[in-house]
XYZ file of C-alpha atoms in Angstrom:
138
model
C 0.327 -0.196 -0.156
C 3.048 2.490 0.693
C 3.547 2.882 -3.423
C -0.252 4.955 -3.208
C 1.488 7.665 -0.418
C 4.688 7.618 -2.946
C 4.337 11.417 -4.374
C 5.710 12.940 -1.206
C 2.450 14.770 -0.383
C 0.394 11.957 0.828
C 1.506 10.175 4.203
C 0.810 6.380 5.292
C 0.306 5.967 9.244
C -1.356 2.936 10.931
C -2.958 4.115 14.317
C -3.437 7.246 16.119
C -0.129 7.323 17.509
C 1.471 7.321 14.096
C -0.342 9.932 12.949
C 0.117 12.455 16.133
C 3.913 11.497 15.492
C 3.421 12.692 11.299
C 1.367 15.840 12.533
C 4.278 16.594 15.293
C 6.888 16.013 12.413
C 4.795 17.972 10.002
C 3.911 20.777 12.177
C 5.988 21.018 14.909
C 6.247 21.881 18.698
C 2.878 24.131 18.191
C 1.157 21.461 17.555
C 2.500 19.141 20.289
C 1.595 21.358 23.097
C -1.940 22.159 21.707
C -2.518 18.091 21.847
C -0.941 17.768 25.363
C -3.113 20.560 26.895
C -6.316 19.193 24.783
C -5.582 15.660 26.378
C -4.876 17.159 29.573
C -8.352 18.643 29.862
C -9.779 15.768 28.345
C -8.413 13.526 31.060
C -9.293 15.937 33.896
C -12.883 16.491 32.590
C -15.097 14.060 33.388
C -17.873 13.269 31.161
C -21.393 13.215 33.165
C -23.558 10.718 32.790
C -26.875 9.860 31.573
C -27.593 9.752 34.982
C -26.743 12.764 36.108
C -27.858 14.496 32.908
C -32.100 13.183 33.595
C -31.580 14.212 37.391
C -30.382 17.546 37.040
C -32.961 18.241 34.371
C -35.268 16.753 37.021
C -34.421 19.465 39.397
C -34.540 22.601 36.343
C -37.929 20.969 35.462
C -39.238 21.148 39.217
C -37.939 24.361 40.166
C -39.448 26.014 36.976
C -42.671 24.662 37.420
C -42.571 25.503 41.117
C -42.063 29.215 40.247
C -44.475 29.293 37.457
C -46.866 28.032 39.844
C -46.179 30.872 42.176
C -47.379 33.626 39.344
C -51.137 33.099 39.946
C -51.005 33.447 44.106
C -52.853 36.061 45.929
C -50.457 38.672 47.828
C -51.333 36.097 50.834
C -49.702 33.398 49.283
C -52.966 31.775 48.436
C -52.876 29.404 45.492
C -54.892 31.100 43.067
C -58.900 31.356 43.645
C -59.912 30.788 40.328
C -58.980 27.321 40.898
C -61.019 24.426 41.834
C -60.211 22.988 45.368
C -59.125 19.448 43.493
C -56.350 21.737 41.558
C -55.439 23.497 44.604
C -55.033 20.008 46.122
C -52.553 19.244 43.711
C -50.659 22.358 43.739
C -50.367 22.464 47.041
C -49.072 18.869 47.390
C -46.446 18.951 44.678
C -45.370 22.566 45.929
C -44.725 20.405 48.894
C -42.989 17.453 47.529
C -40.338 20.154 46.076
C -39.856 22.308 48.798
C -39.305 19.050 50.344
C -36.689 17.975 47.942
C -34.683 21.442 47.176
C -35.340 23.518 50.185
C -37.770 26.057 50.319
C -34.796 28.541 50.180
C -33.500 26.828 46.382
C -36.431 27.648 45.144
C -38.237 30.633 43.234
C -38.862 33.276 43.766
C -35.887 34.717 41.995
C -33.779 37.635 40.835
C -34.326 37.421 36.609
C -30.981 36.880 35.947
C -31.031 33.444 37.647
C -34.426 32.628 36.506
C -33.106 32.993 33.009
C -30.077 31.228 33.643
C -32.065 28.035 34.911
C -34.051 28.412 31.897
C -30.863 27.845 30.061
C -30.028 24.869 32.082
C -32.900 23.240 30.917
C -32.995 23.857 27.678
C -29.293 22.685 27.077
C -30.183 19.710 29.156
C -33.018 18.565 27.254
C -31.468 19.331 24.084
C -28.695 17.256 25.250
C -31.085 14.600 25.806
C -32.806 15.211 22.077
C -35.557 17.609 22.448
C -35.045 20.568 20.419
C -33.479 23.912 21.221
C -35.931 25.854 24.073
C -38.476 23.319 24.872
C -39.510 24.546 28.017
C -42.247 23.401 28.691
C -43.144 22.112 32.429
């Protein structure tokens, strides 16, 4: 197969190590420095597992749902009086579950920046899981 690469413009290498050596010879120390840095970063940064991404997506879903559920409340904290008693009971139960899970200090209402940041996290996590960008339904 070597005769295919005889013109001097092509190089035949067998494996990744051979490719690294060939690129180092051709591009010099700049390539080797960049390759070492990229390898260091890749080895130093662990990829999140699917379970980690799904758990984080559930957390951000819960927090956004919780914040949105507060929007129609009265000033004294009563769940929207226009809702049926059954719906109020469901909302109250879901809120208590979320408050117990994350702690009230870690839930909305939050400032506009934090609210937007949480939505961005949810959008990115859902994109990783196969949804379209900006799918923020809760």
